[in-house]
PDB file of C-alpha atoms in Angstrom:
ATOM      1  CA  UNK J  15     -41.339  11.596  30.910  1.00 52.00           C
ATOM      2  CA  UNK J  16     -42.803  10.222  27.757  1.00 53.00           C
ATOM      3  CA  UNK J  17     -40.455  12.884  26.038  1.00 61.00           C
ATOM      4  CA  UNK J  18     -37.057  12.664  27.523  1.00 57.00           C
ATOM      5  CA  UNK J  19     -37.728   8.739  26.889  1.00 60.00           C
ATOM      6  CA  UNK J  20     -38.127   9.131  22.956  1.00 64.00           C
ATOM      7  CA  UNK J  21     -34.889  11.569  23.202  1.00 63.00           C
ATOM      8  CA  UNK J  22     -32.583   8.684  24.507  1.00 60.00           C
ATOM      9  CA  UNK J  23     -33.695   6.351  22.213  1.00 61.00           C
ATOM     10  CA  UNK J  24     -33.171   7.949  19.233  1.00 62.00           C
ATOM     11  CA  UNK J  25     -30.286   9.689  20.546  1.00 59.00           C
ATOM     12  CA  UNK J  26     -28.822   6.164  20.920  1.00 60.00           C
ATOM     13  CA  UNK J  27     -30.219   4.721  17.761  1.00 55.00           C
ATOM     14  CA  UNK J  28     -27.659   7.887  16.396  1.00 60.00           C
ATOM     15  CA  UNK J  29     -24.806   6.564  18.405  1.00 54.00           C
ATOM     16  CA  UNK J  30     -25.039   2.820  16.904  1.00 51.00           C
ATOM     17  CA  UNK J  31     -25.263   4.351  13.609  1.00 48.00           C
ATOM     18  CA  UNK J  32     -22.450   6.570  14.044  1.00 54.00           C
ATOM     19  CA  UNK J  33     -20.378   3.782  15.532  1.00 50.00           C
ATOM     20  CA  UNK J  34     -21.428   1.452  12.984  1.00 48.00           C
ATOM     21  CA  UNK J  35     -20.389   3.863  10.499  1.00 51.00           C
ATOM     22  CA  UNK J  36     -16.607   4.566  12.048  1.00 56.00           C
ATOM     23  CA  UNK J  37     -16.306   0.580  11.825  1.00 49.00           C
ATOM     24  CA  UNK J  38     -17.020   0.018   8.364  1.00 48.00           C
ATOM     25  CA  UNK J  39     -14.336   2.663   7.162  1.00 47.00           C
ATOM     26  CA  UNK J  40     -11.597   0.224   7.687  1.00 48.00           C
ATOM     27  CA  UNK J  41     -13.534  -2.658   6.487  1.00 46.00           C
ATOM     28  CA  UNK J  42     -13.917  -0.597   3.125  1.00 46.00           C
ATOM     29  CA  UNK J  43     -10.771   0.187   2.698  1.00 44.00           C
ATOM     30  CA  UNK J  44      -9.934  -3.694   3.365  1.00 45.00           C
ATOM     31  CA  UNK J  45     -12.238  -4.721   0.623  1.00 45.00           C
ATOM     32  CA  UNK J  46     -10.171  -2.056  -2.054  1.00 44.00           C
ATOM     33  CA  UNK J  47      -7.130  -3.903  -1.227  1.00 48.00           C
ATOM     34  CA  UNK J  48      -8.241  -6.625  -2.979  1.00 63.00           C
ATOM     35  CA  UNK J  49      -8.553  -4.910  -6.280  1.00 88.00           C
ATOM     36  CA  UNK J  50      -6.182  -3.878  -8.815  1.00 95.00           C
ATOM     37  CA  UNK J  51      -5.671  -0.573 -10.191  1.00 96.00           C
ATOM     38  CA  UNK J  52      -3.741   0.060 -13.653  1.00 96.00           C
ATOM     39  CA  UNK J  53      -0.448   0.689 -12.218  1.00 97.00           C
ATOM     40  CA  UNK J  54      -0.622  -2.166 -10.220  1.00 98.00           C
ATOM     41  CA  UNK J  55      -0.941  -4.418 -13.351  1.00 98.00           C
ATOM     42  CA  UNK J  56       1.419  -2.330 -15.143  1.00 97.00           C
ATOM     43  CA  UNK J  57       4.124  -3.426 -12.374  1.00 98.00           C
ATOM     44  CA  UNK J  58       3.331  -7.195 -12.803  1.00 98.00           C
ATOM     45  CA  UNK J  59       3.608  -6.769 -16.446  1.00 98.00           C
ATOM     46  CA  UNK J  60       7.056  -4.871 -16.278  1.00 97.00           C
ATOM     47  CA  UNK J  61       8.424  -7.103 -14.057  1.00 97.00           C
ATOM     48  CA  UNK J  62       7.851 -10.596 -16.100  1.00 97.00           C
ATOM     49  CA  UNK J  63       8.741  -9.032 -19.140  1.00 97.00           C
ATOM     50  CA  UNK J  64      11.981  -8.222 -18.091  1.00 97.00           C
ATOM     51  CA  UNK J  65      12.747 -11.167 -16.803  1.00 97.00           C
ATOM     52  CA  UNK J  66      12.007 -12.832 -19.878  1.00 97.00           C
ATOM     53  CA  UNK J  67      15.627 -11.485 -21.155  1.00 97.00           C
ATOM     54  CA  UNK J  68      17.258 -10.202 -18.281  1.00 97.00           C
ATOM     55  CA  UNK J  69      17.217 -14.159 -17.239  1.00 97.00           C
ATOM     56  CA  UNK J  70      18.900 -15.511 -20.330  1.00 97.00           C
ATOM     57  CA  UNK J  71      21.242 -12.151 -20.316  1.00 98.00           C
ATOM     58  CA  UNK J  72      22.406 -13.418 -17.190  1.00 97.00           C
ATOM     59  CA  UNK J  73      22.724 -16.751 -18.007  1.00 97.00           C
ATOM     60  CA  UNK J  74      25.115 -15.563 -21.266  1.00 97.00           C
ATOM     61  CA  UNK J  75      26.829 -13.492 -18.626  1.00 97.00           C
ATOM     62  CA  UNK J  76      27.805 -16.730 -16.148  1.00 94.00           C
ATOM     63  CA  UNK J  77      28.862 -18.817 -19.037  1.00 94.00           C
ATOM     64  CA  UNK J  78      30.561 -16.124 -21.657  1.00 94.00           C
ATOM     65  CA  UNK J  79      31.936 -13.290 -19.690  1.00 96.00           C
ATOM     66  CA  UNK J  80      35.689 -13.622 -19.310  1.00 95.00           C
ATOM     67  CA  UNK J  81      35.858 -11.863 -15.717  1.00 96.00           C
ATOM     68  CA  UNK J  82      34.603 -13.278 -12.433  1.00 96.00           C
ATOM     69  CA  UNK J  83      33.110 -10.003 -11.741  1.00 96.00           C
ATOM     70  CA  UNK J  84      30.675 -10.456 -14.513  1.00 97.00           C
ATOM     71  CA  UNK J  85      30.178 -13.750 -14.017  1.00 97.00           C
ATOM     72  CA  UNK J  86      28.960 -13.504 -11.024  1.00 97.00           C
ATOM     73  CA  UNK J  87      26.826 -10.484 -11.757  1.00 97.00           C
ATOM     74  CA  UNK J  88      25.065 -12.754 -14.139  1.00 97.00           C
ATOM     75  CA  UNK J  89      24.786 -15.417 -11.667  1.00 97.00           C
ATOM     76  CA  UNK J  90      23.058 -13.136  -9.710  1.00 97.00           C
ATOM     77  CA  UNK J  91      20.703 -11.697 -12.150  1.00 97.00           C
ATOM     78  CA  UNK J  92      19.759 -14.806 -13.396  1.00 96.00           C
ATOM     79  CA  UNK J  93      18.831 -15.949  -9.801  1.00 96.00           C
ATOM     80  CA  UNK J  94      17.358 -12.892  -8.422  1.00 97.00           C
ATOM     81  CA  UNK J  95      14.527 -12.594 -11.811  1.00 96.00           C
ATOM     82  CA  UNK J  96      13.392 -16.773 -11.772  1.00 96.00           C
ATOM     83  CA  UNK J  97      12.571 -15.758  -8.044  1.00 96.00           C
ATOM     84  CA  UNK J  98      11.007 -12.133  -8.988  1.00 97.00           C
ATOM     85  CA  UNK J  99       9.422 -14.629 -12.112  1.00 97.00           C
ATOM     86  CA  UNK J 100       7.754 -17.133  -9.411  1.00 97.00           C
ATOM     87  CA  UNK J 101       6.531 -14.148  -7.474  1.00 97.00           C
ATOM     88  CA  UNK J 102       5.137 -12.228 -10.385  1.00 97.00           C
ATOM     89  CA  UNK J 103       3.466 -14.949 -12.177  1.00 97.00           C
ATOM     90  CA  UNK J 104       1.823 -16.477  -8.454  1.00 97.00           C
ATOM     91  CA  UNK J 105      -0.068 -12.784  -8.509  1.00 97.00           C
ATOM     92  CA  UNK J 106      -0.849 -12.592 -12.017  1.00 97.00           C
ATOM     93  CA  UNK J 107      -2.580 -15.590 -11.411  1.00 97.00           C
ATOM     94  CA  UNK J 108      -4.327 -14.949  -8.232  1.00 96.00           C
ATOM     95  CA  UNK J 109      -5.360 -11.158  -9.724  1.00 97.00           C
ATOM     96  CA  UNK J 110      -6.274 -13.048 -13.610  1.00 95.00           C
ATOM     97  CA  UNK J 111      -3.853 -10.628 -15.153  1.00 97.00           C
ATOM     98  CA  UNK J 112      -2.073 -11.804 -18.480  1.00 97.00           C
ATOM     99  CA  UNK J 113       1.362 -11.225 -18.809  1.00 97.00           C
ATOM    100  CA  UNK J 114       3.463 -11.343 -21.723  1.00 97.00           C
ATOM    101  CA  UNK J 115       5.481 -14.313 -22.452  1.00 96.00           C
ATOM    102  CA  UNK J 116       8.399 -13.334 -24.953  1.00 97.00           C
ATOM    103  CA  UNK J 117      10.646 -10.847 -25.186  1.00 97.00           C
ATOM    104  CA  UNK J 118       9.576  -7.884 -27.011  1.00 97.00           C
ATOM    105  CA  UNK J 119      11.314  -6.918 -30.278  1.00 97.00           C
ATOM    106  CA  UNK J 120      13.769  -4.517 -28.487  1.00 97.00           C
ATOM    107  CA  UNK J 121      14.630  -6.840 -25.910  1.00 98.00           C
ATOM    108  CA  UNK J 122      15.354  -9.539 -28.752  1.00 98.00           C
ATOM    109  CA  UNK J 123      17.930  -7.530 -30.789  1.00 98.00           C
ATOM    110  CA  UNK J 124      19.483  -7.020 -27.287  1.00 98.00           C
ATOM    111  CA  UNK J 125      19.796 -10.199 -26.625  1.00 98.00           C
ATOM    112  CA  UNK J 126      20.964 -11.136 -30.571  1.00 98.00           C
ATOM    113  CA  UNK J 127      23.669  -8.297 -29.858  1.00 98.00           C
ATOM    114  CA  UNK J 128      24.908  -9.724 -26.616  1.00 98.00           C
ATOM    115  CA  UNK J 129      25.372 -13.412 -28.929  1.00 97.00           C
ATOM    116  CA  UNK J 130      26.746 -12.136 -31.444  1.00 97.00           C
ATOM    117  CA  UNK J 131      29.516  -9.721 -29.558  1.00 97.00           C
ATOM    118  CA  UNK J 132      33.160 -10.121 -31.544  1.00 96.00           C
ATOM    119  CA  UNK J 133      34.932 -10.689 -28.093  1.00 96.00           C
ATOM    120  CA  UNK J 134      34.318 -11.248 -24.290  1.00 96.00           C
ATOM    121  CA  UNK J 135      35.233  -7.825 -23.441  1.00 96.00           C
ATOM    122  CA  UNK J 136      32.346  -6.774 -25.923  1.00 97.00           C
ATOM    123  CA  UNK J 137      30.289  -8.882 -24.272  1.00 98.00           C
ATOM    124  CA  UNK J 138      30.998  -7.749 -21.293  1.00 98.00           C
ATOM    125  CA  UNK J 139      30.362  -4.372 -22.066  1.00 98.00           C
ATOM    126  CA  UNK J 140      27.091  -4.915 -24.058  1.00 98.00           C
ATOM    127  CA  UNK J 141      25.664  -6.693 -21.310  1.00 98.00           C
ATOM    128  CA  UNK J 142      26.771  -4.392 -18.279  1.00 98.00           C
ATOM    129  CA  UNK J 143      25.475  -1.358 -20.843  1.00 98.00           C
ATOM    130  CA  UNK J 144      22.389  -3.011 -21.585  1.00 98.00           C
ATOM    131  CA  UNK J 145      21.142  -4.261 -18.381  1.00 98.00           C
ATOM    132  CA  UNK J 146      22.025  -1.262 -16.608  1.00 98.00           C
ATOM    133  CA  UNK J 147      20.105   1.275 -18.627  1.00 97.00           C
ATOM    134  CA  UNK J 148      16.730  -1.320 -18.530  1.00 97.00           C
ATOM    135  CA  UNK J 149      17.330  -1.013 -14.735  1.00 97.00           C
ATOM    136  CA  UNK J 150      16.986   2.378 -14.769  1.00 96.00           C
ATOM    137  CA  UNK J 151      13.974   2.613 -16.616  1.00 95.00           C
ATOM    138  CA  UNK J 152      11.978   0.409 -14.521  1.00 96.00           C
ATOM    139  CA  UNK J 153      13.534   1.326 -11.080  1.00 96.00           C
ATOM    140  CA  UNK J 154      11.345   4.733 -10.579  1.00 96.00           C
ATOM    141  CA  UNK J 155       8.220   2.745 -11.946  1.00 96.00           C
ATOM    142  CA  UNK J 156       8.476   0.519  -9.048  1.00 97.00           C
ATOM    143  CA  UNK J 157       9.165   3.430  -6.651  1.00 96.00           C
ATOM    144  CA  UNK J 158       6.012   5.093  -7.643  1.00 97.00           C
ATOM    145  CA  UNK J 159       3.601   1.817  -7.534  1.00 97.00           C
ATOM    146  CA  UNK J 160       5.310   1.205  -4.217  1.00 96.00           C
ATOM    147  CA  UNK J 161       4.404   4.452  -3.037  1.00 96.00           C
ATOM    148  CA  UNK J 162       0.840   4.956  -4.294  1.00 95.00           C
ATOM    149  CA  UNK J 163      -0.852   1.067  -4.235  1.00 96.00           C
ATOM    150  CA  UNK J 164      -3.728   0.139  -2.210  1.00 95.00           C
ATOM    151  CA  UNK J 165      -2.763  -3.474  -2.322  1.00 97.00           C
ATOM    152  CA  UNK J 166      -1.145  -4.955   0.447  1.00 96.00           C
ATOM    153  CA  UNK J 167       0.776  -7.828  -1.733  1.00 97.00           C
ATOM    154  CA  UNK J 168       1.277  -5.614  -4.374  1.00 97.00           C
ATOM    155  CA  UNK J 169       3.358  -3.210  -2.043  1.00 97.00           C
ATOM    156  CA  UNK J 170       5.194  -6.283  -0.544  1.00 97.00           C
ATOM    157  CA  UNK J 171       5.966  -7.366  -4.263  1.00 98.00           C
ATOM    158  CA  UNK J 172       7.419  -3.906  -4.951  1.00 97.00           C
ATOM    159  CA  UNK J 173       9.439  -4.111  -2.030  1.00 97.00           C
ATOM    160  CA  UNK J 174      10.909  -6.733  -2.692  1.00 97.00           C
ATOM    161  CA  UNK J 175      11.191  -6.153  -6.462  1.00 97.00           C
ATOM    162  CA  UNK J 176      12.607  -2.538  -5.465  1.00 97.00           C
ATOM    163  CA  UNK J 177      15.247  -3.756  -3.445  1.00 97.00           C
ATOM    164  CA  UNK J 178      16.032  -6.984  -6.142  1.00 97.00           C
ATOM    165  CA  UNK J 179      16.765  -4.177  -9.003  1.00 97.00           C
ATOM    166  CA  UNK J 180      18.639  -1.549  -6.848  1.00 97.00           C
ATOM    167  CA  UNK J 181      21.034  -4.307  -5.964  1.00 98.00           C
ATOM    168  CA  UNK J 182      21.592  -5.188 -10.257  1.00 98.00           C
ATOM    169  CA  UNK J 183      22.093  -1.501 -10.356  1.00 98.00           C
ATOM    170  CA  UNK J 184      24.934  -1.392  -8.064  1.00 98.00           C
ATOM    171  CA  UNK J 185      26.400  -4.933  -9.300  1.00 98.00           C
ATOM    172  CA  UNK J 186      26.237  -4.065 -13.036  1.00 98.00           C
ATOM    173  CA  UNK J 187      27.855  -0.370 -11.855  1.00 98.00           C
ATOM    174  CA  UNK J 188      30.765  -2.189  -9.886  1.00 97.00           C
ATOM    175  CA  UNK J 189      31.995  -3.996 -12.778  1.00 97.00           C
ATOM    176  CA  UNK J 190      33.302  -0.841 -13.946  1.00 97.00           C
ATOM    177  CA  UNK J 191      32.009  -0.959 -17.437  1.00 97.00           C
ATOM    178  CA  UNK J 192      29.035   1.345 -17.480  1.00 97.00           C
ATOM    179  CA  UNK J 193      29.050   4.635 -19.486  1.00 97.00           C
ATOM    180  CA  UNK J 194      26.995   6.964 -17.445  1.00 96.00           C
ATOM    181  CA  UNK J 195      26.644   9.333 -20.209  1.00 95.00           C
ATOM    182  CA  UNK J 196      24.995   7.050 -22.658  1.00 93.00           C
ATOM    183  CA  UNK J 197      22.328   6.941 -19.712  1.00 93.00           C
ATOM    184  CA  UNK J 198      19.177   8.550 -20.144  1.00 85.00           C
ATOM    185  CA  UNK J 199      18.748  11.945 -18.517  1.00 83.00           C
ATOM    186  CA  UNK J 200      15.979  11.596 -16.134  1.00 78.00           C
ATOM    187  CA  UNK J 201      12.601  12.973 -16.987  1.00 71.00           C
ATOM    188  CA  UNK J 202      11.872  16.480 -15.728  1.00 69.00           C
ATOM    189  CA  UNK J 203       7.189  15.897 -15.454  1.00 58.00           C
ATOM    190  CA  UNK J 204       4.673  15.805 -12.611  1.00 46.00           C
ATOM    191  CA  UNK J 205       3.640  12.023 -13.292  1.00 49.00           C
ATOM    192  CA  UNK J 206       5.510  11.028  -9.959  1.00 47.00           C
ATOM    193  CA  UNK J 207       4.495  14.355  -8.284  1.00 49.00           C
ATOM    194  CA  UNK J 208       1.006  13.761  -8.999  1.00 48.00           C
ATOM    195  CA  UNK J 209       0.963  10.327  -8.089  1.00 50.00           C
ATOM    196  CA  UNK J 210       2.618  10.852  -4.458  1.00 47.00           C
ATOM    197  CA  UNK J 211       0.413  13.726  -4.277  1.00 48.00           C
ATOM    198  CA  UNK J 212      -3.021  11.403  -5.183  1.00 48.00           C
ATOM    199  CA  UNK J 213      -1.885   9.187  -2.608  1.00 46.00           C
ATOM    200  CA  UNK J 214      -1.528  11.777  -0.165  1.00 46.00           C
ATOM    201  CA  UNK J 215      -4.933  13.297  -0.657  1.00 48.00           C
ATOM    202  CA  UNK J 216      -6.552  10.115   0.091  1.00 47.00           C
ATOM    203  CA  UNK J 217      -4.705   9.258   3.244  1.00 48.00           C
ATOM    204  CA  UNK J 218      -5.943  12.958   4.196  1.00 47.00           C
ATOM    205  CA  UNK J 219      -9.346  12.153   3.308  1.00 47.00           C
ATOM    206  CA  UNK J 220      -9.135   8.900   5.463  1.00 52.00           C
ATOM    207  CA  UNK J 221      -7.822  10.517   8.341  1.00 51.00           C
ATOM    208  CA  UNK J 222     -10.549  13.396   8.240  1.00 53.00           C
ATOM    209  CA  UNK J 223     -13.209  11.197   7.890  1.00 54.00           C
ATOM    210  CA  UNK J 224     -12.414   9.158  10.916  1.00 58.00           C
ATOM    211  CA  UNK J 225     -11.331  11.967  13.063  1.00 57.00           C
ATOM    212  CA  UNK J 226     -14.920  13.318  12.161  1.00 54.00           C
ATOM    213  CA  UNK J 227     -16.266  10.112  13.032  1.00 59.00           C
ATOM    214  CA  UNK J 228     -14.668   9.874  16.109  1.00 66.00           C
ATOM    215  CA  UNK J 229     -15.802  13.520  17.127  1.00 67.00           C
ATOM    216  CA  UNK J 230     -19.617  12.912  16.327  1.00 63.00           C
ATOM    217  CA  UNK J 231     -19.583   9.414  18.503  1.00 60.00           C
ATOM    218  CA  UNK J 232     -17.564  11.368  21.180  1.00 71.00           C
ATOM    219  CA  UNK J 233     -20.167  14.094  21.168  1.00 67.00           C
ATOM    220  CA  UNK J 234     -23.317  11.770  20.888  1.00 64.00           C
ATOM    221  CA  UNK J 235     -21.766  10.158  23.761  1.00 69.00           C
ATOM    222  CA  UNK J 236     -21.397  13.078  26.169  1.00 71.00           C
ATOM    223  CA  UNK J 237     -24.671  13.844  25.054  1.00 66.00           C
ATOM    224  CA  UNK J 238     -26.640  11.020  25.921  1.00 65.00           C
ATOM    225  CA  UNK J 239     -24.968  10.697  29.383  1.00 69.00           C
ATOM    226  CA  UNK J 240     -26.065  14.702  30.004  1.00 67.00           C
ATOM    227  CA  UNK J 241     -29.451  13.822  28.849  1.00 66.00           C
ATOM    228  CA  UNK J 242     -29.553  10.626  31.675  1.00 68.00           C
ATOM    229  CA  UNK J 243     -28.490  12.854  34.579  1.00 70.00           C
ATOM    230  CA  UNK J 244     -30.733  15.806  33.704  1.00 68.00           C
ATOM    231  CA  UNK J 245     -33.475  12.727  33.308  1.00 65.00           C
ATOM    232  CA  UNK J 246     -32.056  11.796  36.597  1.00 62.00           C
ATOM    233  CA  UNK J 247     -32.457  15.178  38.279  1.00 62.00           C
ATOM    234  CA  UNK J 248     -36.074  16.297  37.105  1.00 60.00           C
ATOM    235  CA  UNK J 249     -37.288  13.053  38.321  1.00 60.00           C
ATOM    236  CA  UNK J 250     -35.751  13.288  41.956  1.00 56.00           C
ATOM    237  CA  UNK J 251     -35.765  16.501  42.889  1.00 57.00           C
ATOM    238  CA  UNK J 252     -34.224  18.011  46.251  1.00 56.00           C
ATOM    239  CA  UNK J 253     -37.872  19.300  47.298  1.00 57.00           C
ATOM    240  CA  UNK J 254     -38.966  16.244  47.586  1.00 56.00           C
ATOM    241  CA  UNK J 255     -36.680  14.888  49.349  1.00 57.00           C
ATOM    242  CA  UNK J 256     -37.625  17.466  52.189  1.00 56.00           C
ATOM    243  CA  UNK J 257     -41.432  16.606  51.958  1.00 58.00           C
ATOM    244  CA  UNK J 258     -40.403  13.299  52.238  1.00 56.00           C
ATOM    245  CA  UNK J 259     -38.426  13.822  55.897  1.00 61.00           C
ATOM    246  CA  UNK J 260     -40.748  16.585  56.909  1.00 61.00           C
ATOM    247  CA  UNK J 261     -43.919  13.713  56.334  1.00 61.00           C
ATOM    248  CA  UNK J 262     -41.810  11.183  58.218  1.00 60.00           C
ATOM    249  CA  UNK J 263     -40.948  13.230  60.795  1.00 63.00           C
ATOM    250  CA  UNK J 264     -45.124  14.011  61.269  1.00 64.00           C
ATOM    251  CA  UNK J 265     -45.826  10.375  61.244  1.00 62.00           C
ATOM    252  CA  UNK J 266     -43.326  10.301  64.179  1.00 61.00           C
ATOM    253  CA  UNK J 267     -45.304  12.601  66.601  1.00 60.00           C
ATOM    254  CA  UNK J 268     -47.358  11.010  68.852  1.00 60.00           C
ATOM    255  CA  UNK J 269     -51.174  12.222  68.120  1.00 54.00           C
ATOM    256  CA  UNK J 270     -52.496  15.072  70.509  1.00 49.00           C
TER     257      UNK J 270
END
């Protein structure tokens, strides 16, 4: 008796361990949201440094560009990066991450060649040229923090911020100025492939480990109630249940 007892307390002891154990996976995985990794930083960064010219590009755009349809692509732009800005800069500061706060030197001479354009049509073409190759470059950058973050506002940011530049993309395209062959060809490497494929490895690992989990406090379980029956049964036995009636049935009998 003494025995079986010991068994089904440490048998449960396992089963609150186990159990604890399956519970503090998520709550693990909730405290690494609230960390940064490189990329994530890297995004924030990107992001707020090109809206530190894309902004004023756009501004040029409303107030220089001869055709509505520019115009109003700069309108746009402008609009679309001060909210992106307020966004960015509310996480950089919640996160302590420094971001830049001028243009770089690129960006500058850019931005001198856009002021300094002989005609409106120039400008017009500059600017379309311009803002649609940055776009480009920073569109797949998104697409891979978006697809690989363990931050829950950092993959609501890149939503959003994926969805804000793949709009510019097709407004700057529709003006009809963009020469697709200046473009950049896109790079032919494994950074993305080994990215999506990091990400997937973990959500494997994840899954296996609380499938595994599950299993062990599935099994402890089934266990521990087979251990209480069998308990059960050795302690009430069908014999004596029969010297039980067949005593009952003496005491019955009237004495000779």
């Amino acid at each position: 008796m003494r025995s079986d007892s010991d068994r089904l307390r440490k048998l449960l002891v396992l089963v609150v361990v186990l159990v604890l154990a399956q519970l503090a996976v998520p709550a693990i995985a909730s405290a690494q949201t609230a960390t940064l990794t490189d990329s994530d930083r890297d995004l924030l960064n990107r992001v707020r440094q090109a809206g530190l010219w894309e902004m004023p590009a756009g501004d040029m755009a409303r107030v220089r560009a001869q055709t509505p349809q520019v115009r109003n692509v700069g309108q746009t732009l402008m609009v679309d990066h001060g909210r992106l800005d307020v966004a960015v800069r509310d996480l950089a500061a919640k996160y302590r991450v420094v971001l830049p706060d001028q243009p770089t030197p690129d960006q500058q001479s850019w931005l001198t060649e856009m002021r300094t354009a002989p005609s409106s049509a120039q400008f017009e073409r500059v600017f379309a040229n311009r803002l649609r190759a940055a776009h480009g470059v920073i569109f797949p950058i998104i697409g891979n923090v978006r697809a690989g973050t363990r931050n829950d506002e950092i993959r609501a940011f890149a939503n959003t911020a994926n969805q804000v530049v793949l709009r510019h993309i097709t407004l700057l395209e529709s003006t009809g100025l963009i020469d697709f062959d200046a473009l950049p060809q896109p790079p032919v490497g494994t950074t993305a492939s080994a990215s999506a494929a990091s990400a997937l490895n973990l959500g494997s690992m994840d899954i296996l480990t609380s499938v595994v989990l599950g299993l062990l406090v599935r099994g402890a379980t089934l266990l521990l109630l087979w251990l209480i029956r069998s308990s059960a049964r050795r302690r009430h036995r069908p014999g004596d249940d029969y010297a039980a009636n067949r005593t009952a049935e003496r005491e019955k009998q009237p004495a000779g």
